[in-house]
PDB file of C-alpha atoms in Angstrom:
ATOM      1  CA  UNK A   1     121.974 -14.381  73.905  1.00  0.00           C
ATOM      2  CA  UNK A   2     123.774 -13.940  77.218  1.00  0.00           C
ATOM      3  CA  UNK A   3     121.932 -11.184  79.075  1.00  0.00           C
ATOM      4  CA  UNK A   4     124.203 -11.384  82.105  1.00  0.00           C
ATOM      5  CA  UNK A   5     127.934 -11.441  81.480  1.00  0.00           C
ATOM      6  CA  UNK A   6     130.900 -12.125  83.679  1.00  0.00           C
ATOM      7  CA  UNK A   7     133.887 -11.465  81.490  1.00  0.00           C
ATOM      8  CA  UNK A   8     136.543 -12.667  83.924  1.00  0.00           C
ATOM      9  CA  UNK A   9     136.523 -16.472  84.144  1.00  0.00           C
ATOM     10  CA  UNK A  10     138.996 -16.426  87.024  1.00  0.00           C
ATOM     11  CA  UNK A  11     140.536 -14.184  89.651  1.00  0.00           C
ATOM     12  CA  UNK A  12     143.345 -14.782  92.131  1.00  0.00           C
ATOM     13  CA  UNK A  13     143.769 -12.643  95.222  1.00  0.00           C
ATOM     14  CA  UNK A  14     146.038 -12.737  98.242  1.00  0.00           C
ATOM     15  CA  UNK A  15     144.438 -13.468 101.593  1.00  0.00           C
ATOM     16  CA  UNK A  16     143.491 -10.251 103.372  1.00  0.00           C
ATOM     17  CA  UNK A  17     143.248  -8.205 100.179  1.00  0.00           C
ATOM     18  CA  UNK A  18     140.114  -7.069  98.378  1.00  0.00           C
ATOM     19  CA  UNK A  19     138.425  -9.243  95.763  1.00  0.00           C
ATOM     20  CA  UNK A  20     136.369  -7.442  93.131  1.00  0.00           C
ATOM     21  CA  UNK A  21     134.134  -9.483  90.871  1.00  0.00           C
ATOM     22  CA  UNK A  22     132.376  -7.766  87.992  1.00  0.00           C
ATOM     23  CA  UNK A  23     129.152  -8.368  86.138  1.00  0.00           C
ATOM     24  CA  UNK A  24     127.464  -6.623  83.210  1.00  0.00           C
ATOM     25  CA  UNK A  25     123.903  -6.975  81.971  1.00  0.00           C
ATOM     26  CA  UNK A  26     122.048  -5.937  78.865  1.00  0.00           C
ATOM     27  CA  UNK A  27     118.363  -6.131  79.808  1.00  0.00           C
ATOM     28  CA  UNK A  28     117.081  -2.819  81.180  1.00  0.00           C
ATOM     29  CA  UNK A  29     114.064  -4.669  82.604  1.00  0.00           C
ATOM     30  CA  UNK A  30     116.192  -6.354  85.265  1.00  0.00           C
ATOM     31  CA  UNK A  31     115.222  -4.985  88.659  1.00  0.00           C
ATOM     32  CA  UNK A  32     116.833  -7.348  91.153  1.00  0.00           C
ATOM     33  CA  UNK A  33     120.368  -8.693  91.212  1.00  0.00           C
ATOM     34  CA  UNK A  34     121.937 -11.481  93.207  1.00  0.00           C
ATOM     35  CA  UNK A  35     125.303 -13.101  93.749  1.00  0.00           C
ATOM     36  CA  UNK A  36     125.546 -16.811  94.323  1.00  0.00           C
ATOM     37  CA  UNK A  37     128.592 -18.749  95.460  1.00  0.00           C
ATOM     38  CA  UNK A  38     129.243 -22.304  94.355  1.00  0.00           C
ATOM     39  CA  UNK A  39     131.625 -24.837  95.821  1.00  0.00           C
ATOM     40  CA  UNK A  40     132.523 -28.034  93.906  1.00  0.00           C
ATOM     41  CA  UNK A  41     129.887 -30.762  94.061  1.00  0.00           C
ATOM     42  CA  UNK A  42     127.381 -28.371  95.638  1.00  0.00           C
ATOM     43  CA  UNK A  43     124.580 -26.241  94.282  1.00  0.00           C
ATOM     44  CA  UNK A  44     124.831 -22.442  94.172  1.00  0.00           C
ATOM     45  CA  UNK A  45     124.124 -20.762  97.501  1.00  0.00           C
ATOM     46  CA  UNK A  46     122.774 -17.258  97.898  1.00  0.00           C
ATOM     47  CA  UNK A  47     125.319 -14.684  99.007  1.00  0.00           C
ATOM     48  CA  UNK A  48     123.947 -11.157  98.666  1.00  0.00           C
ATOM     49  CA  UNK A  49     121.418  -9.239  96.605  1.00  0.00           C
ATOM     50  CA  UNK A  50     120.505  -5.704  95.606  1.00  0.00           C
ATOM     51  CA  UNK A  51     117.349  -4.081  94.320  1.00  0.00           C
ATOM     52  CA  UNK A  52     117.507  -1.667  91.409  1.00  0.00           C
ATOM     53  CA  UNK A  53     116.325   1.147  93.679  1.00  0.00           C
ATOM     54  CA  UNK A  54     119.612   0.973  95.573  1.00  0.00           C
ATOM     55  CA  UNK A  55     123.198   1.428  94.482  1.00  0.00           C
ATOM     56  CA  UNK A  56     124.893  -0.381  97.350  1.00  0.00           C
ATOM     57  CA  UNK A  57     124.161  -3.209  99.731  1.00  0.00           C
ATOM     58  CA  UNK A  58     126.516  -4.438 102.402  1.00  0.00           C
ATOM     59  CA  UNK A  59     126.560  -7.630 104.428  1.00  0.00           C
ATOM     60  CA  UNK A  60     129.631  -8.156 106.563  1.00  0.00           C
ATOM     61  CA  UNK A  61     132.651  -8.620 104.338  1.00  0.00           C
ATOM     62  CA  UNK A  62     130.521  -8.571 101.194  1.00  0.00           C
ATOM     63  CA  UNK A  63     129.322  -5.447  99.392  1.00  0.00           C
ATOM     64  CA  UNK A  64     127.486  -5.269  96.093  1.00  0.00           C
ATOM     65  CA  UNK A  65     127.507  -2.094  94.031  1.00  0.00           C
ATOM     66  CA  UNK A  66     125.023  -1.378  91.257  1.00  0.00           C
ATOM     67  CA  UNK A  67     125.546   1.181  88.478  1.00  0.00           C
ATOM     68  CA  UNK A  68     122.295   1.197  86.528  1.00  0.00           C
ATOM     69  CA  UNK A  69     123.404   3.705  83.919  1.00  0.00           C
ATOM     70  CA  UNK A  70     126.339   1.481  83.032  1.00  0.00           C
ATOM     71  CA  UNK A  71     124.339  -1.725  83.537  1.00  0.00           C
ATOM     72  CA  UNK A  72     127.142  -2.950  85.757  1.00  0.00           C
ATOM     73  CA  UNK A  73     127.402  -4.460  89.176  1.00  0.00           C
ATOM     74  CA  UNK A  74     130.298  -5.611  91.249  1.00  0.00           C
ATOM     75  CA  UNK A  75     130.886  -7.706  94.329  1.00  0.00           C
ATOM     76  CA  UNK A  76     133.578  -6.632  96.771  1.00  0.00           C
ATOM     77  CA  UNK A  77     134.934  -9.039  99.358  1.00  0.00           C
ATOM     78  CA  UNK A  78     137.063  -7.453 102.061  1.00  0.00           C
ATOM     79  CA  UNK A  79     139.149  -8.961 103.510  1.00  0.00           C
ATOM     80  CA  UNK A  80     139.345 -12.034 101.302  1.00  0.00           C
ATOM     81  CA  UNK A  81     139.744 -15.377 103.057  1.00  0.00           C
ATOM     82  CA  UNK A  82     140.835 -18.780 101.703  1.00  0.00           C
ATOM     83  CA  UNK A  83     137.320 -20.094 102.397  1.00  0.00           C
ATOM     84  CA  UNK A  84     135.993 -17.588  99.880  1.00  0.00           C
ATOM     85  CA  UNK A  85     137.607 -19.616  97.084  1.00  0.00           C
ATOM     86  CA  UNK A  86     134.663 -20.693  94.928  1.00  0.00           C
ATOM     87  CA  UNK A  87     132.857 -19.887  91.706  1.00  0.00           C
ATOM     88  CA  UNK A  88     130.734 -16.754  91.965  1.00  0.00           C
ATOM     89  CA  UNK A  89     127.697 -16.308  89.763  1.00  0.00           C
ATOM     90  CA  UNK A  90     125.966 -13.033  89.110  1.00  0.00           C
ATOM     91  CA  UNK A  91     122.221 -13.329  88.495  1.00  0.00           C
ATOM     92  CA  UNK A  92     119.400 -10.991  87.576  1.00  0.00           C
ATOM     93  CA  UNK A  93     115.616 -11.058  87.576  1.00  0.00           C
ATOM     94  CA  UNK A  94     113.342  -9.190  85.217  1.00  0.00           C
ATOM     95  CA  UNK A  95     110.183  -7.262  86.087  1.00  0.00           C
ATOM     96  CA  UNK A  96     107.985  -9.931  84.558  1.00  0.00           C
ATOM     97  CA  UNK A  97     106.306 -11.440  87.600  1.00  0.00           C
ATOM     98  CA  UNK A  98     108.142 -14.711  87.138  1.00  0.00           C
ATOM     99  CA  UNK A  99     110.930 -15.355  89.593  1.00  0.00           C
ATOM    100  CA  UNK A 100     113.361 -17.119  87.272  1.00  0.00           C
ATOM    101  CA  UNK A 101     116.891 -15.805  87.279  1.00  0.00           C
ATOM    102  CA  UNK A 102     119.306 -15.127  84.437  1.00  0.00           C
ATOM    103  CA  UNK A 103     122.843 -16.151  85.327  1.00  0.00           C
ATOM    104  CA  UNK A 104     126.295 -15.162  84.187  1.00  0.00           C
ATOM    105  CA  UNK A 105     128.932 -17.759  83.371  1.00  0.00           C
ATOM    106  CA  UNK A 106     130.691 -17.368  86.710  1.00  0.00           C
ATOM    107  CA  UNK A 107     134.056 -16.209  87.991  1.00  0.00           C
ATOM    108  CA  UNK A 108     136.330 -18.643  89.799  1.00  0.00           C
ATOM    109  CA  UNK A 109     137.900 -16.854  92.762  1.00  0.00           C
ATOM    110  CA  UNK A 110     141.037 -18.260  94.318  1.00  0.00           C
ATOM    111  CA  UNK A 111     142.234 -16.690  97.554  1.00  0.00           C
ATOM    112  CA  UNK A 112     145.874 -17.490  98.122  1.00  0.00           C
ATOM    113  CA  UNK A 113     146.906 -17.954 101.780  1.00  0.00           C
TER     114      UNK A 113
ATOM    115  CA  UNK B   1     122.198 -27.914 103.217  1.00  0.00           C
ATOM    116  CA  UNK B   2     119.688 -25.921 101.159  1.00  0.00           C
ATOM    117  CA  UNK B   3     116.823 -28.315 101.842  1.00  0.00           C
ATOM    118  CA  UNK B   4     116.379 -29.013  98.130  1.00  0.00           C
ATOM    119  CA  UNK B   5     116.999 -32.667  97.267  1.00  0.00           C
ATOM    120  CA  UNK B   6     117.954 -33.886  93.832  1.00  0.00           C
ATOM    121  CA  UNK B   7     118.331 -37.495  92.721  1.00  0.00           C
ATOM    122  CA  UNK B   8     120.304 -39.108  91.306  1.00  0.00           C
ATOM    123  CA  UNK B   9     123.579 -37.227  91.806  1.00  0.00           C
ATOM    124  CA  UNK B  10     125.149 -38.842  88.771  1.00  0.00           C
ATOM    125  CA  UNK B  11     123.623 -40.409  85.688  1.00  0.00           C
ATOM    126  CA  UNK B  12     125.436 -42.041  82.790  1.00  0.00           C
ATOM    127  CA  UNK B  13     123.471 -43.091  79.759  1.00  0.00           C
ATOM    128  CA  UNK B  14     123.724 -43.510  76.009  1.00  0.00           C
ATOM    129  CA  UNK B  15     122.539 -41.392  73.117  1.00  0.00           C
ATOM    130  CA  UNK B  16     118.911 -41.885  72.207  1.00  0.00           C
ATOM    131  CA  UNK B  17     117.924 -42.889  75.716  1.00  0.00           C
ATOM    132  CA  UNK B  18     115.460 -41.247  78.090  1.00  0.00           C
ATOM    133  CA  UNK B  19     116.122 -40.282  81.711  1.00  0.00           C
ATOM    134  CA  UNK B  20     114.178 -38.739  84.569  1.00  0.00           C
ATOM    135  CA  UNK B  21     115.662 -36.361  87.099  1.00  0.00           C
ATOM    136  CA  UNK B  22     113.875 -35.827  90.376  1.00  0.00           C
ATOM    137  CA  UNK B  23     113.676 -32.849  92.705  1.00  0.00           C
ATOM    138  CA  UNK B  24     112.091 -32.352  96.114  1.00  0.00           C
ATOM    139  CA  UNK B  25     111.782 -28.679  97.048  1.00  0.00           C
ATOM    140  CA  UNK B  26     112.353 -27.160 100.473  1.00  0.00           C
ATOM    141  CA  UNK B  27     109.543 -27.715 102.927  1.00  0.00           C
ATOM    142  CA  UNK B  28     106.906 -25.060 102.308  1.00  0.00           C
ATOM    143  CA  UNK B  29     108.216 -24.005  98.895  1.00  0.00           C
ATOM    144  CA  UNK B  30     105.606 -24.118  96.164  1.00  0.00           C
ATOM    145  CA  UNK B  31     107.716 -23.103  93.193  1.00  0.00           C
ATOM    146  CA  UNK B  32     110.305 -25.272  91.462  1.00  0.00           C
ATOM    147  CA  UNK B  33     112.787 -24.224  88.796  1.00  0.00           C
ATOM    148  CA  UNK B  34     115.056 -26.278  86.546  1.00  0.00           C
ATOM    149  CA  UNK B  35     118.379 -25.010  85.267  1.00  0.00           C
ATOM    150  CA  UNK B  36     120.999 -26.531  82.986  1.00  0.00           C
ATOM    151  CA  UNK B  37     124.709 -25.787  83.319  1.00  0.00           C
ATOM    152  CA  UNK B  38     126.827 -26.954  80.414  1.00  0.00           C
ATOM    153  CA  UNK B  39     130.618 -26.824  80.462  1.00  0.00           C
ATOM    154  CA  UNK B  40     131.890 -23.243  80.872  1.00  0.00           C
ATOM    155  CA  UNK B  41     128.363 -21.898  80.643  1.00  0.00           C
ATOM    156  CA  UNK B  42     126.197 -20.107  83.129  1.00  0.00           C
ATOM    157  CA  UNK B  43     123.058 -21.651  84.475  1.00  0.00           C
ATOM    158  CA  UNK B  44     120.420 -21.629  81.727  1.00  0.00           C
ATOM    159  CA  UNK B  45     116.821 -21.430  82.886  1.00  0.00           C
ATOM    160  CA  UNK B  46     114.708 -24.274  81.542  1.00  0.00           C
ATOM    161  CA  UNK B  47     111.297 -24.174  83.187  1.00  0.00           C
ATOM    162  CA  UNK B  48     109.400 -23.158  86.321  1.00  0.00           C
ATOM    163  CA  UNK B  49     106.407 -24.691  88.059  1.00  0.00           C
ATOM    164  CA  UNK B  50     104.238 -23.233  90.787  1.00  0.00           C
ATOM    165  CA  UNK B  51     101.888 -25.412  92.781  1.00  0.00           C
ATOM    166  CA  UNK B  52     101.625 -27.948  89.988  1.00  0.00           C
ATOM    167  CA  UNK B  53     101.202 -25.512  87.114  1.00  0.00           C
ATOM    168  CA  UNK B  54     103.772 -24.393  84.566  1.00  0.00           C
ATOM    169  CA  UNK B  55     104.679 -20.781  85.359  1.00  0.00           C
ATOM    170  CA  UNK B  56     107.493 -19.809  83.016  1.00  0.00           C
ATOM    171  CA  UNK B  57     109.443 -21.395  80.212  1.00  0.00           C
ATOM    172  CA  UNK B  58     112.993 -20.718  79.169  1.00  0.00           C
ATOM    173  CA  UNK B  59     115.333 -22.409  76.744  1.00  0.00           C
ATOM    174  CA  UNK B  60     113.870 -25.861  77.147  1.00  0.00           C
ATOM    175  CA  UNK B  61     114.117 -28.208  74.185  1.00  0.00           C
ATOM    176  CA  UNK B  62     111.028 -29.994  72.896  1.00  0.00           C
ATOM    177  CA  UNK B  63     112.732 -33.296  73.802  1.00  0.00           C
ATOM    178  CA  UNK B  64     112.633 -32.185  77.428  1.00  0.00           C
ATOM    179  CA  UNK B  65     109.550 -32.013  79.602  1.00  0.00           C
ATOM    180  CA  UNK B  66     108.813 -31.486  83.257  1.00  0.00           C
ATOM    181  CA  UNK B  67     105.986 -31.693  85.723  1.00  0.00           C
ATOM    182  CA  UNK B  68     105.257 -30.901  89.332  1.00  0.00           C
ATOM    183  CA  UNK B  69     103.213 -33.373  91.307  1.00  0.00           C
ATOM    184  CA  UNK B  70     100.584 -32.762  94.052  1.00  0.00           C
ATOM    185  CA  UNK B  71     103.214 -33.408  96.730  1.00  0.00           C
ATOM    186  CA  UNK B  72     105.218 -30.604  95.031  1.00  0.00           C
ATOM    187  CA  UNK B  73     108.159 -32.725  93.932  1.00  0.00           C
ATOM    188  CA  UNK B  74     109.157 -32.237  90.328  1.00  0.00           C
ATOM    189  CA  UNK B  75     110.594 -34.397  87.586  1.00  0.00           C
ATOM    190  CA  UNK B  76     112.527 -33.361  84.514  1.00  0.00           C
ATOM    191  CA  UNK B  77     112.300 -35.839  81.656  1.00  0.00           C
ATOM    192  CA  UNK B  78     114.983 -35.803  78.981  1.00  0.00           C
ATOM    193  CA  UNK B  79     114.404 -37.963  75.906  1.00  0.00           C
ATOM    194  CA  UNK B  80     116.228 -38.844  72.676  1.00  0.00           C
ATOM    195  CA  UNK B  81     119.378 -37.820  74.459  1.00  0.00           C
ATOM    196  CA  UNK B  82     122.278 -36.350  72.512  1.00  0.00           C
ATOM    197  CA  UNK B  83     125.915 -35.881  73.462  1.00  0.00           C
ATOM    198  CA  UNK B  84     125.293 -32.162  73.884  1.00  0.00           C
ATOM    199  CA  UNK B  85     122.765 -32.813  76.635  1.00  0.00           C
ATOM    200  CA  UNK B  86     125.591 -33.760  78.956  1.00  0.00           C
ATOM    201  CA  UNK B  87     125.452 -31.141  81.672  1.00  0.00           C
ATOM    202  CA  UNK B  88     124.777 -30.414  85.306  1.00  0.00           C
ATOM    203  CA  UNK B  89     121.062 -30.038  85.934  1.00  0.00           C
ATOM    204  CA  UNK B  90     120.017 -28.005  88.950  1.00  0.00           C
ATOM    205  CA  UNK B  91     116.684 -27.748  90.617  1.00  0.00           C
ATOM    206  CA  UNK B  92     115.811 -24.739  92.764  1.00  0.00           C
ATOM    207  CA  UNK B  93     112.799 -23.805  94.846  1.00  0.00           C
ATOM    208  CA  UNK B  94     111.180 -20.752  96.351  1.00  0.00           C
ATOM    209  CA  UNK B  95     108.029 -20.082  98.350  1.00  0.00           C
ATOM    210  CA  UNK B  96     106.223 -18.049  95.727  1.00  0.00           C
ATOM    211  CA  UNK B  97     106.438 -17.741  91.975  1.00  0.00           C
ATOM    212  CA  UNK B  98     107.490 -14.168  91.610  1.00  0.00           C
ATOM    213  CA  UNK B  99     106.660 -10.530  92.162  1.00  0.00           C
ATOM    214  CA  UNK B 100     109.008 -10.145  95.070  1.00  0.00           C
ATOM    215  CA  UNK B 101     112.680 -10.239  95.796  1.00  0.00           C
ATOM    216  CA  UNK B 102     112.579 -13.870  96.724  1.00  0.00           C
ATOM    217  CA  UNK B 103     115.792 -15.796  96.381  1.00  0.00           C
ATOM    218  CA  UNK B 104     116.080 -19.305  95.018  1.00  0.00           C
ATOM    219  CA  UNK B 105     117.497 -22.229  96.933  1.00  0.00           C
ATOM    220  CA  UNK B 106     119.387 -24.762  94.842  1.00  0.00           C
ATOM    221  CA  UNK B 107     119.911 -28.475  95.110  1.00  0.00           C
ATOM    222  CA  UNK B 108     123.345 -29.980  94.567  1.00  0.00           C
ATOM    223  CA  UNK B 109     122.524 -30.990  91.016  1.00  0.00           C
ATOM    224  CA  UNK B 110     122.419 -34.084  88.831  1.00  0.00           C
ATOM    225  CA  UNK B 111     125.447 -34.617  86.615  1.00  0.00           C
ATOM    226  CA  UNK B 112     124.235 -36.179  83.376  1.00  0.00           C
ATOM    227  CA  UNK B 113     126.753 -37.805  81.060  1.00  0.00           C
ATOM    228  CA  UNK B 114     125.552 -38.962  77.652  1.00  0.00           C
ATOM    229  CA  UNK B 115     128.006 -41.338  75.992  1.00  0.00           C
TER     230      UNK B 115
END
């Protein structure tokens, strides 16, 4: 049962435009959400996170929005750069005391120069 | 470089065989996690260790086992391998086991191919 879902396997965006990656979750016990970026032949690297007590967190060109009522979060990248081309994974952690993360299936972002 | 080291990077073996994947966490990290990424799938949590003890268990098959040693490195043992076990296996580490908004640092993975 996939508790974290990324329904768009791929996304292509022109350089300089906004990239919006979406993520939905089903477990209401999730209290912390993260986005990881993965380049080929590398492990996922942390990008940005948000706690369930917030609805927005911004870090430079990256902003994550959380809509708890809809169980939906999104990652906005503005402006998009060719170096942002990678697979982006949404992840969530439950309020269980363990720190393991539940991951979505990823969205491959391609930024076209 | 995340500081998490996984060996080997690639492993090719046959069905029915047994393999061991190794992970060295970041310096100072006490918790180790194992994840499996099959084709077109997200990362599936397998198991977590903290300071040598099993902390949490996910979708880990009975044919799979893991341990964390006193020097904090961890090994994931996969036995009676099947074609469907072919996947990318990631190790991650963090300082503490949970209860805070601590992020995980991932190694570059071991690509296992079962032929």
